[in-house]
Short mmCIF file of C-alpha atoms and ligand atoms in Angstrom, two decimals:
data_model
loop_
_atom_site.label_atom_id
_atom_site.label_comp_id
_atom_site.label_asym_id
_atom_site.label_seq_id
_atom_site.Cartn_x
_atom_site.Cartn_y
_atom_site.Cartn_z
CA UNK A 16 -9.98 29.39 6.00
CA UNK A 17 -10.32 28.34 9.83
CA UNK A 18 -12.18 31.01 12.03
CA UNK A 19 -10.80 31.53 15.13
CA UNK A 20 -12.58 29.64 17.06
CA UNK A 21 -10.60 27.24 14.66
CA UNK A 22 -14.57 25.72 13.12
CA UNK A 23 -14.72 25.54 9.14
CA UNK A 24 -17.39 27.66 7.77
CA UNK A 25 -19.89 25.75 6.52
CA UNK A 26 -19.40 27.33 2.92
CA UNK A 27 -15.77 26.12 3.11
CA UNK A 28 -15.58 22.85 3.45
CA UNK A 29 -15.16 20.02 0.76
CA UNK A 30 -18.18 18.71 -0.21
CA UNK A 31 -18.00 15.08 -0.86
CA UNK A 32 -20.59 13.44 -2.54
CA UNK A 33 -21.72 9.67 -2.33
CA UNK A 34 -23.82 8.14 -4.71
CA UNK A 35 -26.53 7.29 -2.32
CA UNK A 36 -28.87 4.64 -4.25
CA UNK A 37 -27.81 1.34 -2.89
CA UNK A 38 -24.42 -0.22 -1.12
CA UNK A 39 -22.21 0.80 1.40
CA UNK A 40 -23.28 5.00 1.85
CA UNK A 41 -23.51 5.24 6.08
CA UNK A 42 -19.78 3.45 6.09
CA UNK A 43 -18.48 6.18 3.71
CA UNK A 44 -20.16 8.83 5.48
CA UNK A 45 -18.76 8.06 8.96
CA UNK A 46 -15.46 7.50 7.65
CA UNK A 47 -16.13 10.68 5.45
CA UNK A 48 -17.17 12.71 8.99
CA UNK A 49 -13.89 12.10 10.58
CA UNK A 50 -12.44 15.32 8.64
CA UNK A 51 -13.83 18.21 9.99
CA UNK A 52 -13.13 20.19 6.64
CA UNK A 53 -15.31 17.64 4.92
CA UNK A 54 -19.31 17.35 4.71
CA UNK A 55 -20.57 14.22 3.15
CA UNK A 56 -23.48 14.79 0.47
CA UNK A 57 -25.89 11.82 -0.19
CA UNK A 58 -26.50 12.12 -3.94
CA UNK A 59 -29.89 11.01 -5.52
CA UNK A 60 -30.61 13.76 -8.13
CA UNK A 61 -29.45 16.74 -10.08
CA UNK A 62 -29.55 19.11 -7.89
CA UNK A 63 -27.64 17.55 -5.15
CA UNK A 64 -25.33 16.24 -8.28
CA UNK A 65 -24.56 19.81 -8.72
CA UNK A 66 -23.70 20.52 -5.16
CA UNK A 67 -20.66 17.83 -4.89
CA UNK A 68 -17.19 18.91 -5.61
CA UNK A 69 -16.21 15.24 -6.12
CA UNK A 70 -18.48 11.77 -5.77
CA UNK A 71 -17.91 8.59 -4.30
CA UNK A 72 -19.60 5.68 -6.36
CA UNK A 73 -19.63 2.92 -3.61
CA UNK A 74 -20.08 -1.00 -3.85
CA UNK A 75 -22.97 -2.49 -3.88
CA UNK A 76 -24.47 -4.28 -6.53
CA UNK A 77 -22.80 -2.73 -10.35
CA UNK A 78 -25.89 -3.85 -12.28
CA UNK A 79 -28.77 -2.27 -9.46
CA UNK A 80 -26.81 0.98 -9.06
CA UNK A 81 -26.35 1.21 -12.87
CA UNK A 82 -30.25 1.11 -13.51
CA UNK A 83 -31.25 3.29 -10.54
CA UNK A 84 -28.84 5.66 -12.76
CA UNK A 85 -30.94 5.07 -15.95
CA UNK A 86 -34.42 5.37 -14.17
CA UNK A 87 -33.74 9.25 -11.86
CA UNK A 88 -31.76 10.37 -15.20
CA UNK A 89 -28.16 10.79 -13.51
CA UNK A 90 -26.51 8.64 -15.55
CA UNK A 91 -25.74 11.47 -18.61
CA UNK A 92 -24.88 14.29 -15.82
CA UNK A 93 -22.92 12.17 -13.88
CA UNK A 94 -20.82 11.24 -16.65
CA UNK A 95 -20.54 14.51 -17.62
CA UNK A 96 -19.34 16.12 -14.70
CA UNK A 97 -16.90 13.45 -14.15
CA UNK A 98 -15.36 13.93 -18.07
CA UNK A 99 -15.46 17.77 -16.98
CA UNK A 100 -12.64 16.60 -14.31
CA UNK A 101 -14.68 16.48 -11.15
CA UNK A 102 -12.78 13.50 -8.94
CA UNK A 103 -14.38 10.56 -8.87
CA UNK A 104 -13.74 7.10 -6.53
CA UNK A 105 -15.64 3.71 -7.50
CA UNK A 106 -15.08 1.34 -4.77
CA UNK A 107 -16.03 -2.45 -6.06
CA UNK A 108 -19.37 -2.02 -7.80
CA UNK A 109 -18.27 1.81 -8.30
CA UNK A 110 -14.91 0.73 -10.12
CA UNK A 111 -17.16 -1.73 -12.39
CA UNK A 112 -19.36 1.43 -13.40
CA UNK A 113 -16.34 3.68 -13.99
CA UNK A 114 -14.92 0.57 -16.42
CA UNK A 115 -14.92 0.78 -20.19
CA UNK A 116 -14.96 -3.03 -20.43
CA UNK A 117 -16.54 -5.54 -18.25
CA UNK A 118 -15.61 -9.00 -19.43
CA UNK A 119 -18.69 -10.72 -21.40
CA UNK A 120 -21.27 -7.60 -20.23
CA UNK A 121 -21.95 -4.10 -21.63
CA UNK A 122 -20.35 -1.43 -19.73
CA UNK A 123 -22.03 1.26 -17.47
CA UNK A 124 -20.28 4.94 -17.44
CA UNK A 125 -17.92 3.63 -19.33
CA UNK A 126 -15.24 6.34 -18.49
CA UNK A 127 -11.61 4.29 -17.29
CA UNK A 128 -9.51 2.88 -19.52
CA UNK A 129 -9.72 -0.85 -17.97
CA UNK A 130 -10.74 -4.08 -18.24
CA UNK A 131 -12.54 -5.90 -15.06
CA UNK A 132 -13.56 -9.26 -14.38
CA UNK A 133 -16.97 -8.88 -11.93
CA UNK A 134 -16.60 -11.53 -8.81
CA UNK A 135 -13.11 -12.65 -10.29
CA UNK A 136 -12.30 -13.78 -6.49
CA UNK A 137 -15.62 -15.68 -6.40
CA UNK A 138 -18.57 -15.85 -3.94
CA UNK A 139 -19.29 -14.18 -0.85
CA UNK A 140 -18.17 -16.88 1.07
CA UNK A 141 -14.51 -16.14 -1.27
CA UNK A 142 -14.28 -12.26 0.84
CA UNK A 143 -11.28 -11.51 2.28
CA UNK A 144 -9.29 -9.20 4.25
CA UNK A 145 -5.65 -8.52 4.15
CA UNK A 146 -3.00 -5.17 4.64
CA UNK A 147 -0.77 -3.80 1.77
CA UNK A 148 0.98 -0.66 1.83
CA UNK A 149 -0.02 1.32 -1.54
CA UNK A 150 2.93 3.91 -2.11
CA UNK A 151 1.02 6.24 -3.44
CA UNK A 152 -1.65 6.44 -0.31
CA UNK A 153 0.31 6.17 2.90
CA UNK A 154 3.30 5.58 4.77
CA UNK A 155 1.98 2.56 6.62
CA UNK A 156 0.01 -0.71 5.50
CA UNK A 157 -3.94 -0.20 5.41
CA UNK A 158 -6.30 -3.09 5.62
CA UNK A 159 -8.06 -3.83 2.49
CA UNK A 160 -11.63 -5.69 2.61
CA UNK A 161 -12.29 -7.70 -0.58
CA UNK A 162 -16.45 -8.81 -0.66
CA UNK A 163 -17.26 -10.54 -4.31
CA UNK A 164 -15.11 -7.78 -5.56
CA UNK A 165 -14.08 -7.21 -9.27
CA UNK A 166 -10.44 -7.11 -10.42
CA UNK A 167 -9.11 -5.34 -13.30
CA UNK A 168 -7.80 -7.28 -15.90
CA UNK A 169 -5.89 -4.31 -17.83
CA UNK A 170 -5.22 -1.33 -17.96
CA UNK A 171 -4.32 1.06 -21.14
CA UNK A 172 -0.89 3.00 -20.45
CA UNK A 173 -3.57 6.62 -19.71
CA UNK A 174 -3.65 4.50 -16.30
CA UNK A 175 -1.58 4.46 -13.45
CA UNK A 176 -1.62 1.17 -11.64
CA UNK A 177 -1.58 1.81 -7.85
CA UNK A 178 -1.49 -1.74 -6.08
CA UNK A 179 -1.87 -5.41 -7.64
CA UNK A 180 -2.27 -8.47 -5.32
CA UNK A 181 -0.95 -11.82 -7.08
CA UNK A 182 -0.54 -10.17 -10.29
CA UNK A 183 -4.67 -8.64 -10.34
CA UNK A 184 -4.68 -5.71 -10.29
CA UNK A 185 -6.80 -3.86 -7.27
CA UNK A 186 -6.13 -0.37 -7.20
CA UNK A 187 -5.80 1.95 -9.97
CA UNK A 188 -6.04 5.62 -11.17
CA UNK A 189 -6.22 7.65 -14.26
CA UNK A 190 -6.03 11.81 -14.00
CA UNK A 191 -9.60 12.37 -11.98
CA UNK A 192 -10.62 8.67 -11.76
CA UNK A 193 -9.55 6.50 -8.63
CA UNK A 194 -10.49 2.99 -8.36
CA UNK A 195 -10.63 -0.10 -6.17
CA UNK A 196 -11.65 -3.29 -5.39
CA UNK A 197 -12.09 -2.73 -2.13
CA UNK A 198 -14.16 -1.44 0.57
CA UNK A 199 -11.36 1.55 2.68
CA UNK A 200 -15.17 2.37 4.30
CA UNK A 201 -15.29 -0.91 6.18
CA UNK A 202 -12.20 -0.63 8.11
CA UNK A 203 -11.51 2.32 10.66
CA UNK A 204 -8.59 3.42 8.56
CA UNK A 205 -9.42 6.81 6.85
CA UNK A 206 -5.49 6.92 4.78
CA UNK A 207 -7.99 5.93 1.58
CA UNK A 208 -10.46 8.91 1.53
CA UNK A 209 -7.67 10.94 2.88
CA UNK A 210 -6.36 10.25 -0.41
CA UNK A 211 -9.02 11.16 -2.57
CA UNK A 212 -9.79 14.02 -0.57
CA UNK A 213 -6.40 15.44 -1.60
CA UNK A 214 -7.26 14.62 -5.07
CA UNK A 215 -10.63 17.04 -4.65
CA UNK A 216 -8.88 19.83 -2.71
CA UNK A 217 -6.49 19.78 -5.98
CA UNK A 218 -9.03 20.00 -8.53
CA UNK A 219 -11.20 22.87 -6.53
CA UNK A 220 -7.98 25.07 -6.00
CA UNK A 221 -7.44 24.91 -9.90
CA UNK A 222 -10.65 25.77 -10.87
CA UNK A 223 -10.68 28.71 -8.38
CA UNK A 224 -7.39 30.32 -9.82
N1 LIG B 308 -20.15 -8.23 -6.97
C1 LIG B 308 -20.64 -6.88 -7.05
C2 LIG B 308 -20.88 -6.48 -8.51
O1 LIG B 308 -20.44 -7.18 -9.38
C3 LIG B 308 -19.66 -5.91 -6.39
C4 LIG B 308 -19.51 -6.26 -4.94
C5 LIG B 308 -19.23 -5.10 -4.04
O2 LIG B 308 -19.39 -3.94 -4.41
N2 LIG B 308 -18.83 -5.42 -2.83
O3 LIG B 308 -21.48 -5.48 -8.74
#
C-alpha cells in the first residue's frame, strides 16, 4: 500500500532476488531499481535465500555458477524453494541451470522440462542483437542481446513456448519457471523484468490469501 507521501514501505515492496555469485548481477539490479515497488536482493546464502520472494539466476558462466552452488550449499534450498512455486528467471547460463537436459552434459537444477544446446549460436565473436515482439511480454518489440547463449532444443507440452527465432527456441515458460536466452539486463528496456515481476506479485498475493 502507497503512503501518502506516495513512498512504498520498505516492508512492502517485492523483493527480488539475484543469484549474486558470478555474471551479469549490477545490470539486473539497475534495471531491477527502476520500479520503485521493487528492492533487488543479492543472494549468496541461506539466509538471504530465505528473504527473496522470487530469484533471478543470471548468465554468466552455467558450469562456474553451478559449482559455486555445490560449494556455499544453495544448490538443495534453491531447488527447493523454486519446486515450492517461488518464481524463478534463468537468463542464458540461468536457463541452462533451470534445464533438465543439456545436450552431451549432466544437468544442474534440473527443474524445466527442456532440452538446451550450450553456445548453439557459437563463440563470442557469434553475439548478436536483434528486436522481436514476444506476445506474451509487451505491446511493442524489445531488443534481445544474444552473448554465447544456449537455445532450447525442446520442450515437453508442461511448457509454454514464448518466442523462437529461426525455428530455436529462445524464450520459454512453464507455471513458476521463465526462461531465456538472452540478456533483457543489457538493454535499457525494463518490459522483461516487468514481466516476471508480475509473475512474483501473482504468486505472493496467493500465498497471502
Ligand atoms: N555460454 C555460457 C554457458 O554455457 C552462457 C553465456 C551467457 O550466460 N551469456 O554457461
Amino acid at each position: 500500500m502507497p503512503r501518502e507521501d506516495g513512498k512504498i514501505k520498505m516492508e512492502n515492496k517485492i523483493k527480488v532476488g539475484i543469484l549474486s555469485f558470478q555474471g551479469s548481477v549490477e545490470e539486473h539490479k539497475k534495471i531491477l531499481n527502476t520500479f520503485n515497488d521493487v528492492e533487488p536482493i543479492e543472494v549468496k546464502t541461506f539466509s538471504s535465500l530465505n528473504k527473496v520472494d522470487g530469484i533471478i539466476l543470471p548468465g554468466g558462466e552455467s558450469t562456474t555458477i553451478s559449482k559455486l552452488l555445490k560449494i556455499f550449499n544453495l544448490s538443495v534450498p534453491l531447488k527447493e524453494r523454486i519446486k515450492s512455486g517461488m518464481p524463478v528467471w534463468g537468463t542464458c547460463a540461468g536457463l541452462i541451470l533451470l534445464a533438465k537436459n543439456i545436450e552431451k552434459e549432466t544437468p544442474h537444477l534440473a527443474l524445466m522440462d527442456i532440452s538446451v544446446k550450450r553456445n548453439a549460436y557459437g563463440t563470442q565473436i557469434n553475439s548478436f542483437v536483434t528486436t522481436k515482439k514476444i506476445d506474451e511480454v509487451s505491446k511493442e518489440k524489445i531488443p534481445l542481446v544474444f552473448i554465447r547463449a544456449p537455445w532450447i532444443e525442446s520442450v515437453e507440452s508442461k511448457v509454454k513456448i514464448l518466442l523462437e527465432i529461426n525455428g530455436h527456441i529462445v524464450a520459454a515458460k512453464q507455471k513458476n519457471m521463465l526462461a531465456t536466452s538472452f540478456h533483457p539486463e543489457l538493454t535499457d528496456n525494463n518490459e522483461f523484468h516487468k514481466y516476471f515481476i508480475n509473475m512474483i506479485r501473482e504468486y505472493k498475493n496467493k500465498n497471502f490469501f
